[in-house]
Amino acid sequence: MLHKVMKKTLTLLLHKFRNSGATIIFANYSKVILDTGKPDLYAARTYCDFLLETLQKSAEFKWIELEPTQYWHSLLFMDQYNYGGIQSRSDQTRDDSPVDIVSQWNIAETLPKEIQDDFILIVSEFLYFPWKFARDQASKRASVRDDDDSCTPSITAAAAETIQSGITEHLRKQIESYFTDKLLKLVSAIVLRMGEKGKSYALELIKHVCAVLELDQNVQPEIQIMKRNLLKLVHVREFAPEAQFQKCSISFTLPNMICSYCNDCRDIDLREDSALLSQEWRCSVPQCGQSYDREMMENGLLQIARQRERSYHLQDLVCLKCKQIKAAHLAEYCGCAGSFGLNESAIEFNDKMQVLLNIAAYQKFELLKECVSWILELN
């Protein structure tokens, strides 16, 4: 019942944000990321203050505590473990002050170490170039306003409305010239330096870079053209299966994990969350950081293991052709002439159990290790 109320409240809150003109980038029960659509940081801060003030006046949301913790000049967001952007800083008043480029890409860990830095550098440049262009254009407009007293606020507002199209056009030109040339040279160098092994390395770099850059929907056609040209260097067709980007790691979420110190409740992805790579799992709330109860975590993982085993053995047979569940017990074939099979194959089930076994071995959960090992032996 509580989870239904939480889910309904979150849905209503996001609906309120959308009606106010914001775009939802990501949302869960502990964090919401919004695209305000505002042209500058000052307007975005003012907009967020207005949103919070409006929510506090609403009877449905006045008991919800929301606090802006981070503003971004630009953000490329794949998921909560794969994102990059340029953070704003309260002390960033000078044009020559250093810029904070955040690169939190767990997918980079699946790349060979020799090309991980190349991936981070290219994505960082993709974020930096349009931001620098926008900052330079803002400086030029500011100098024009200072020199011309007749410049009216309406002209400034009109310039603010068209700046996004100028940034997009600048980024398209950069992709067609700088990024395409740089990646063509980089891919050629990798193939020449490493031979046949370099060919697979270069292919992975192409897939990862293009998958991230395509997150910007304004330049997707240019990225696809660039990817097509890059794939020609490694002799791979554009729509071949090996040319498609796939996240390699299997997601494994432990739901409703409660910190015994601050009572924070959240779902934890044990495969993606970089904060859980150490053997001591800690609460990710900045003001807390206390260790989670290991016995509670092991019990939660044991319940997941047993539930997955039951679901696997009790699953219905489905038609491999039309995906309908088998209704007639004695029928050998489906009405569409398709064969029946398991919705979750033995290989998929064993892969999921192997993830649990690896977690148990790494975290020294002996009871979980014994339980999962026994399940794998039976299957």
Tab-separated table of C-alpha atoms in Angstrom:
chain	number	residue	atom	x	y	z
A	1	MET	CA	0.000	0.000	0.000
A	2	LEU	CA	2.810	2.399	0.903
A	3	HIS	CA	4.574	1.798	-2.409
A	4	LYS	CA	1.358	2.523	-4.315
A	5	VAL	CA	1.055	5.870	-2.523
A	6	MET	CA	4.733	6.660	-3.225
A	7	LYS	CA	4.355	5.765	-6.896
A	8	LYS	CA	1.187	7.838	-7.282
A	9	THR	CA	2.779	10.828	-5.535
A	10	LEU	CA	5.856	10.666	-7.771
A	11	THR	CA	3.646	10.435	-10.875
A	12	LEU	CA	1.646	13.500	-9.800
A	13	LEU	CA	4.839	15.402	-9.018
A	14	LEU	CA	6.333	14.693	-12.438
A	15	HIS	CA	3.037	15.667	-14.071
A	16	LYS	CA	3.222	18.978	-12.186
A	17	PHE	CA	6.755	19.566	-13.486
A	18	ARG	CA	5.711	18.840	-17.082
A	19	ASN	CA	2.747	21.200	-16.845
A	20	SER	CA	5.164	23.885	-15.660
A	21	GLY	CA	7.229	23.516	-18.848
A	22	ALA	CA	10.054	21.296	-17.602
A	23	THR	CA	11.300	18.136	-19.310
A	24	ILE	CA	11.951	15.087	-17.103
A	25	ILE	CA	15.424	13.658	-17.698
A	26	PHE	CA	15.463	11.159	-14.833
A	27	ALA	CA	13.368	10.537	-11.742
A	28	ASN	CA	13.198	8.123	-8.840
A	29	TYR	CA	12.124	8.387	-5.216
A	30	SER	CA	15.306	10.183	-4.136
A	31	LYS	CA	16.286	12.353	-7.131
A	32	VAL	CA	14.742	14.235	-10.050
A	33	ILE	CA	16.730	15.714	-12.956
A	34	LEU	CA	14.948	18.420	-14.952
A	35	ASP	CA	15.668	20.213	-18.196
A	36	THR	CA	14.367	23.706	-17.510
A	37	GLY	CA	14.755	24.833	-21.129
A	38	LYS	CA	16.063	28.194	-19.934
A	39	PRO	CA	18.815	30.005	-21.883
A	40	ASP	CA	21.108	30.780	-18.953
A	41	LEU	CA	21.905	29.735	-15.421
A	42	TYR	CA	20.238	32.718	-13.771
A	43	ALA	CA	16.931	31.991	-15.517
A	44	ALA	CA	17.191	28.293	-14.579
A	45	ARG	CA	17.756	29.109	-10.897
A	46	THR	CA	14.832	31.540	-10.893
A	47	TYR	CA	12.622	28.926	-12.570
A	48	CYS	CA	13.541	26.281	-9.963
A	49	ASP	CA	12.812	28.707	-7.119
A	50	PHE	CA	9.406	29.367	-8.669
A	51	LEU	CA	8.715	25.628	-8.964
A	52	LEU	CA	9.607	24.978	-5.319
A	53	GLU	CA	7.500	27.906	-4.152
A	54	THR	CA	4.551	26.622	-6.181
A	55	LEU	CA	4.891	23.123	-4.730
A	56	GLN	CA	4.987	24.443	-1.163
A	57	LYS	CA	1.640	26.150	-1.748
A	58	SER	CA	0.090	22.924	-3.036
A	59	ALA	CA	-1.729	20.729	-0.531
A	60	GLU	CA	-0.504	17.507	-2.210
A	61	PHE	CA	3.199	18.374	-2.179
A	62	LYS	CA	3.804	20.794	0.700
A	63	TRP	CA	5.143	17.973	2.893
A	64	ILE	CA	7.737	16.918	0.263
A	65	GLU	CA	11.207	18.346	0.814
A	66	LEU	CA	12.956	19.233	-2.456
A	67	GLU	CA	16.297	21.006	-2.656
A	68	PRO	CA	18.299	21.899	-5.803
A	69	THR	CA	21.707	20.290	-5.305
A	70	GLN	CA	23.352	20.744	-8.702
A	71	TYR	CA	22.906	22.914	-11.776
A	72	TRP	CA	24.351	21.971	-15.159
A	73	HIS	CA	25.268	24.164	-18.097
A	74	SER	CA	24.976	21.063	-20.317
A	75	LEU	CA	24.341	17.382	-19.633
A	76	LEU	CA	24.562	14.161	-21.671
A	77	PHE	CA	22.510	11.585	-19.782
A	78	MET	CA	22.267	7.883	-20.635
A	79	ASP	CA	21.296	6.607	-17.191
A	80	GLN	CA	22.154	7.381	-13.578
A	81	TYR	CA	25.502	5.578	-13.907
A	82	ASN	CA	26.444	6.913	-17.346
A	83	TYR	CA	26.398	10.660	-17.794
A	84	GLY	CA	28.650	13.628	-18.412
A	85	GLY	CA	28.248	17.365	-18.300
A	86	ILE	CA	29.534	20.779	-17.346
A	87	GLN	CA	28.632	21.679	-13.797
A	88	SER	CA	27.905	25.202	-12.681
A	89	ARG	CA	29.877	26.681	-9.817
A	90	SER	CA	28.728	29.439	-7.499
A	91	ASP	CA	32.216	31.012	-7.563
A	92	GLN	CA	32.517	30.918	-11.366
A	93	THR	CA	32.462	34.662	-12.057
A	94	ARG	CA	35.460	35.120	-14.389
A	95	ASP	CA	35.448	34.023	-18.033
A	96	ASP	CA	38.888	32.439	-17.662
A	97	SER	CA	37.971	30.403	-14.575
A	98	PRO	CA	38.440	26.629	-14.971
A	99	VAL	CA	35.441	24.622	-16.099
A	100	ASP	CA	34.243	21.484	-14.303
A	101	ILE	CA	33.584	18.698	-16.831
A	102	VAL	CA	32.095	15.622	-15.147
A	103	SER	CA	32.645	12.274	-16.875
A	104	GLN	CA	30.818	9.471	-15.113
A	105	TRP	CA	30.706	6.753	-17.775
A	106	ASN	CA	30.586	3.218	-16.403
A	107	ILE	CA	30.377	1.921	-19.978
A	108	ALA	CA	33.969	3.117	-20.436
A	109	GLU	CA	35.045	0.351	-18.045
A	110	THR	CA	34.046	-2.227	-20.668
A	111	LEU	CA	36.472	-0.702	-23.185
A	112	PRO	CA	40.106	-1.844	-23.413
A	113	LYS	CA	42.281	0.310	-21.151
A	114	GLU	CA	44.302	1.531	-24.140
A	115	ILE	CA	41.331	3.481	-25.536
A	116	GLN	CA	39.410	4.506	-22.402
A	117	ASP	CA	41.164	7.895	-22.237
A	118	ASP	CA	40.370	8.536	-25.907
A	119	PHE	CA	36.684	7.903	-25.239
A	120	ILE	CA	36.595	10.272	-22.237
A	121	LEU	CA	38.504	12.996	-24.131
A	122	ILE	CA	36.205	12.949	-27.179
A	123	VAL	CA	33.026	13.053	-25.072
A	124	SER	CA	34.457	15.867	-22.941
A	125	GLU	CA	35.293	17.899	-26.050
A	126	PHE	CA	31.781	17.296	-27.365
A	127	LEU	CA	30.465	18.880	-24.157
A	128	TYR	CA	33.019	21.682	-23.990
A	129	PHE	CA	32.891	23.108	-27.535
A	130	PRO	CA	29.207	24.205	-27.573
A	131	TRP	CA	29.505	25.531	-24.011
A	132	LYS	CA	32.537	27.642	-24.965
A	133	PHE	CA	30.757	28.887	-28.092
A	134	ALA	CA	27.717	29.924	-26.028
A	135	ARG	CA	29.937	31.687	-23.471
A	136	ASP	CA	31.807	33.583	-26.194
A	137	GLN	CA	28.549	34.660	-27.840
A	138	ALA	CA	27.187	35.832	-24.485
A	139	SER	CA	30.344	37.899	-23.927
A	140	LYS	CA	29.969	39.527	-27.361
A	141	ARG	CA	26.333	40.434	-26.701
A	142	ALA	CA	27.260	41.853	-23.321
A	143	SER	CA	29.924	44.077	-24.864
A	144	VAL	CA	27.453	45.308	-27.510
A	145	ARG	CA	24.941	46.231	-24.807
A	146	ASP	CA	27.628	48.097	-22.883
A	147	ASP	CA	28.661	50.112	-25.974
A	148	ASP	CA	25.154	50.824	-27.239
A	149	ASP	CA	22.825	52.469	-24.730
A	150	SER	CA	19.923	52.130	-27.169
A	151	CYS	CA	19.947	48.331	-26.874
A	152	THR	CA	16.594	47.371	-25.378
A	153	PRO	CA	15.745	44.350	-23.175
A	154	SER	CA	13.517	43.011	-25.958
A	155	ILE	CA	16.530	42.674	-28.281
A	156	THR	CA	18.392	40.778	-25.575
A	157	ALA	CA	15.386	38.481	-25.062
A	158	ALA	CA	15.168	37.822	-28.805
A	159	ALA	CA	18.870	36.925	-28.884
A	160	ALA	CA	18.363	34.532	-25.981
A	161	GLU	CA	15.607	32.706	-27.870
A	162	THR	CA	17.803	32.087	-30.939
A	163	ILE	CA	21.044	31.174	-29.165
A	164	GLN	CA	20.165	27.474	-28.991
A	165	SER	CA	19.855	27.198	-32.758
A	166	GLY	CA	23.240	28.901	-33.087
A	167	ILE	CA	24.829	26.449	-30.665
A	168	THR	CA	23.316	23.484	-32.519
A	169	GLU	CA	24.566	24.753	-35.867
A	170	HIS	CA	28.053	25.299	-34.431
A	171	LEU	CA	28.083	21.744	-33.006
A	172	ARG	CA	26.981	20.286	-36.353
A	173	LYS	CA	29.907	22.004	-38.078
A	174	GLN	CA	32.278	20.693	-35.418
A	175	ILE	CA	31.014	17.135	-35.968
A	176	GLU	CA	31.361	17.376	-39.744
A	177	SER	CA	34.907	18.743	-39.493
A	178	TYR	CA	36.750	18.367	-36.189
A	179	PHE	CA	35.211	15.227	-34.658
A	180	THR	CA	34.999	13.277	-37.921
A	181	ASP	CA	38.626	14.062	-38.816
A	182	LYS	CA	39.873	13.294	-35.322
A	183	LEU	CA	38.079	9.958	-35.076
A	184	LEU	CA	39.123	8.903	-38.578
A	185	LYS	CA	42.768	9.523	-37.669
A	186	LEU	CA	42.376	7.854	-34.270
A	187	VAL	CA	40.677	4.725	-35.650
A	188	SER	CA	43.290	4.407	-38.422
A	189	ALA	CA	46.094	4.749	-35.877
A	190	ILE	CA	44.592	2.071	-33.606
A	191	VAL	CA	44.188	-0.396	-36.489
A	192	LEU	CA	47.731	0.222	-37.787
A	193	ARG	CA	49.300	0.017	-34.335
A	194	MET	CA	47.527	-3.087	-33.046
A	195	GLY	CA	46.686	-5.053	-36.186
A	196	GLU	CA	43.744	-7.456	-35.990
A	197	LYS	CA	43.256	-6.798	-32.275
A	198	GLY	CA	43.190	-3.072	-33.006
A	199	LYS	CA	40.305	-3.621	-35.413
A	200	SER	CA	38.067	-4.897	-32.614
A	201	TYR	CA	39.326	-2.142	-30.282
A	202	ALA	CA	38.510	0.514	-32.886
A	203	LEU	CA	35.045	-0.955	-33.463
A	204	GLU	CA	34.249	-0.783	-29.742
A	205	LEU	CA	35.457	2.818	-29.591
A	206	ILE	CA	33.270	3.770	-32.567
A	207	LYS	CA	30.176	2.150	-31.036
A	208	HIS	CA	30.670	3.679	-27.596
A	209	VAL	CA	31.492	7.189	-28.813
A	210	CYS	CA	28.611	7.338	-31.288
A	211	ALA	CA	26.127	5.888	-28.763
A	212	VAL	CA	26.993	8.680	-26.319
A	213	LEU	CA	27.082	11.521	-28.853
A	214	GLU	CA	23.702	10.428	-30.265
A	215	LEU	CA	22.166	11.284	-26.887
A	216	ASP	CA	22.034	14.839	-28.259
A	217	GLN	CA	18.979	14.490	-30.493
A	218	ASN	CA	19.747	17.755	-32.316
A	219	VAL	CA	22.785	16.246	-34.060
A	220	GLN	CA	21.775	12.603	-34.526
A	221	PRO	CA	21.849	12.705	-38.386
A	222	GLU	CA	25.405	14.071	-38.350
A	223	ILE	CA	26.517	11.439	-35.836
A	224	GLN	CA	25.021	8.648	-37.957
A	225	ILE	CA	26.894	9.882	-41.037
A	226	MET	CA	30.117	10.037	-39.037
A	227	LYS	CA	29.544	6.520	-37.682
A	228	ARG	CA	28.939	5.174	-41.190
A	229	ASN	CA	32.260	6.598	-42.397
A	230	LEU	CA	34.114	5.262	-39.366
A	231	LEU	CA	32.692	1.764	-39.782
A	232	LYS	CA	34.033	1.668	-43.345
A	233	LEU	CA	37.558	1.858	-41.911
A	234	VAL	CA	37.054	-1.372	-39.963
A	235	HIS	CA	35.056	-3.018	-42.809
A	236	VAL	CA	31.800	-3.362	-40.872
A	237	ARG	CA	28.378	-2.640	-42.367
A	238	GLU	CA	26.301	0.061	-40.670
A	239	PHE	CA	23.389	-2.216	-39.714
A	240	ALA	CA	25.422	-5.351	-38.984
A	241	PRO	CA	24.790	-6.884	-35.527
A	242	GLU	CA	28.403	-6.261	-34.487
A	243	ALA	CA	27.989	-2.547	-35.254
A	244	GLN	CA	25.185	-2.098	-32.725
A	245	PHE	CA	26.001	-0.739	-29.281
A	246	GLN	CA	24.955	-2.835	-26.294
A	247	LYS	CA	25.681	-2.326	-22.629
A	248	CYS	CA	27.610	-5.420	-21.631
A	249	SER	CA	26.899	-5.684	-17.928
A	250	ILE	CA	23.752	-7.367	-16.607
A	251	SER	CA	21.882	-5.001	-14.322
A	252	PHE	CA	21.172	-6.374	-10.861
A	253	THR	CA	19.028	-4.265	-8.535
A	254	LEU	CA	18.531	-4.831	-4.830
A	255	PRO	CA	15.224	-3.046	-4.110
A	256	ASN	CA	14.235	-1.033	-1.058
A	257	MET	CA	17.591	-1.078	0.736
A	258	ILE	CA	17.277	0.906	3.978
A	259	CYS	CA	20.203	2.581	5.716
A	260	SER	CA	19.947	1.757	9.436
A	261	TYR	CA	21.581	5.088	10.308
A	262	CYS	CA	19.631	7.715	8.294
A	263	ASN	CA	16.653	5.540	7.178
A	264	ASP	CA	17.271	6.429	3.523
A	265	CYS	CA	15.499	3.922	1.270
A	266	ARG	CA	16.612	3.339	-2.302
A	267	ASP	CA	17.076	0.694	-4.991
A	268	ILE	CA	20.749	-0.255	-5.400
A	269	ASP	CA	22.218	-1.517	-8.661
A	270	LEU	CA	24.970	-3.865	-7.523
A	271	ARG	CA	26.547	-4.079	-10.979
A	272	GLU	CA	26.476	-0.433	-12.084
A	273	ASP	CA	26.907	1.675	-8.949
A	274	SER	CA	30.622	2.530	-8.739
A	275	ALA	CA	30.226	3.379	-5.035
A	276	LEU	CA	29.646	-0.335	-4.347
A	277	LEU	CA	32.872	-1.616	-5.914
A	278	SER	CA	34.545	-1.793	-2.495
A	279	GLN	CA	33.812	-4.649	-0.124
A	280	GLU	CA	32.173	-2.298	2.377
A	281	TRP	CA	28.915	-0.970	0.956
A	282	ARG	CA	28.050	2.481	2.276
A	283	CYS	CA	25.005	4.715	2.124
A	284	SER	CA	25.263	7.128	-0.815
A	285	VAL	CA	23.594	10.043	1.017
A	286	PRO	CA	26.340	12.715	1.253
A	287	GLN	CA	25.506	13.595	4.861
A	288	CYS	CA	25.541	9.927	5.940
A	289	GLY	CA	28.039	7.531	4.356
A	290	GLN	CA	27.482	4.836	6.993
A	291	SER	CA	27.908	1.147	6.195
A	292	TYR	CA	24.857	-0.880	5.222
A	293	ASP	CA	23.794	-3.806	7.381
A	294	ARG	CA	25.521	-6.754	5.660
A	295	GLU	CA	23.171	-9.342	7.140
A	296	MET	CA	20.143	-7.424	5.821
A	297	MET	CA	21.719	-7.188	2.383
A	298	GLU	CA	22.551	-10.899	2.281
A	299	ASN	CA	18.995	-11.799	3.327
A	300	GLY	CA	17.635	-9.574	0.556
A	301	LEU	CA	19.869	-11.276	-2.007
A	302	LEU	CA	18.820	-14.715	-0.727
A	303	GLN	CA	15.155	-13.821	-1.239
A	304	ILE	CA	15.914	-12.679	-4.802
A	305	ALA	CA	17.788	-15.915	-5.550
A	306	ARG	CA	14.933	-18.106	-4.299
A	307	GLN	CA	12.285	-16.004	-6.039
A	308	ARG	CA	14.159	-16.210	-9.352
A	309	GLU	CA	14.492	-19.975	-8.979
A	310	ARG	CA	10.752	-20.356	-8.357
A	311	SER	CA	9.875	-18.071	-11.275
A	312	TYR	CA	12.135	-20.062	-13.595
A	313	HIS	CA	10.678	-23.467	-12.674
A	314	LEU	CA	7.048	-22.269	-12.628
A	315	GLN	CA	7.131	-20.258	-15.851
A	316	ASP	CA	4.632	-20.988	-18.625
A	317	LEU	CA	5.572	-22.344	-22.017
A	318	VAL	CA	5.203	-19.766	-24.768
A	319	CYS	CA	5.034	-19.998	-28.535
A	320	LEU	CA	8.404	-18.999	-29.960
A	321	LYS	CA	6.666	-17.552	-33.012
A	322	CYS	CA	3.634	-15.564	-31.755
A	323	LYS	CA	4.668	-15.374	-28.057
A	324	GLN	CA	1.274	-16.603	-26.830
A	325	ILE	CA	1.170	-18.684	-23.630
A	326	LYS	CA	0.471	-22.397	-24.143
A	327	ALA	CA	-3.157	-23.037	-23.164
A	328	ALA	CA	-3.784	-26.640	-24.256
A	329	HIS	CA	-1.726	-29.034	-22.143
A	330	LEU	CA	-1.467	-31.795	-24.779
A	331	ALA	CA	-0.862	-29.620	-27.840
A	332	GLU	CA	2.560	-30.172	-29.416
A	333	TYR	CA	2.419	-27.045	-31.601
A	334	CYS	CA	0.742	-23.655	-31.321
A	335	GLY	CA	-2.248	-22.744	-33.494
A	336	CYS	CA	0.120	-20.592	-35.586
A	337	ALA	CA	2.292	-23.721	-36.209
A	338	GLY	CA	5.043	-22.401	-33.942
A	339	SER	CA	6.954	-24.516	-31.438
A	340	PHE	CA	6.697	-24.053	-27.677
A	341	GLY	CA	9.637	-23.114	-25.489
A	342	LEU	CA	10.644	-21.360	-22.287
A	343	ASN	CA	10.320	-17.595	-22.043
A	344	GLU	CA	13.517	-17.543	-19.971
A	345	SER	CA	16.067	-20.055	-21.217
A	346	ALA	CA	18.359	-22.098	-19.000
A	347	ILE	CA	21.338	-20.078	-20.246
A	348	GLU	CA	19.709	-16.762	-19.248
A	349	PHE	CA	18.772	-18.152	-15.837
A	350	ASN	CA	22.277	-19.472	-15.207
A	351	ASP	CA	23.779	-16.112	-16.236
A	352	LYS	CA	21.628	-14.318	-13.655
A	353	MET	CA	22.544	-16.838	-10.986
A	354	GLN	CA	26.217	-16.475	-11.883
A	355	VAL	CA	25.966	-12.741	-11.192
A	356	LEU	CA	24.616	-13.542	-7.721
A	357	LEU	CA	27.404	-16.070	-7.189
A	358	ASN	CA	30.047	-13.507	-8.154
A	359	ILE	CA	28.564	-10.979	-5.715
A	360	ALA	CA	28.512	-13.592	-2.954
A	361	ALA	CA	32.141	-14.537	-3.588
A	362	TYR	CA	33.337	-10.916	-3.748
A	363	GLN	CA	31.435	-9.828	-0.644
A	364	LYS	CA	32.089	-13.087	1.254
A	365	PHE	CA	28.381	-13.879	1.697
A	366	GLU	CA	28.829	-17.558	2.565
A	367	LEU	CA	25.143	-18.450	2.957
A	368	LEU	CA	24.273	-16.808	-0.361
A	369	LYS	CA	27.209	-18.526	-2.044
A	370	GLU	CA	26.106	-21.934	-0.781
A	371	CYS	CA	22.475	-21.369	-1.845
A	372	VAL	CA	23.305	-20.130	-5.372
A	373	SER	CA	25.918	-22.867	-5.910
A	374	TRP	CA	23.305	-25.489	-5.039
A	375	ILE	CA	20.793	-23.923	-7.481
A	376	LEU	CA	23.377	-23.904	-10.278
A	377	GLU	CA	24.284	-27.551	-9.642
A	378	LEU	CA	20.640	-28.568	-9.992
A	379	ASN	CA	20.317	-26.715	-13.304
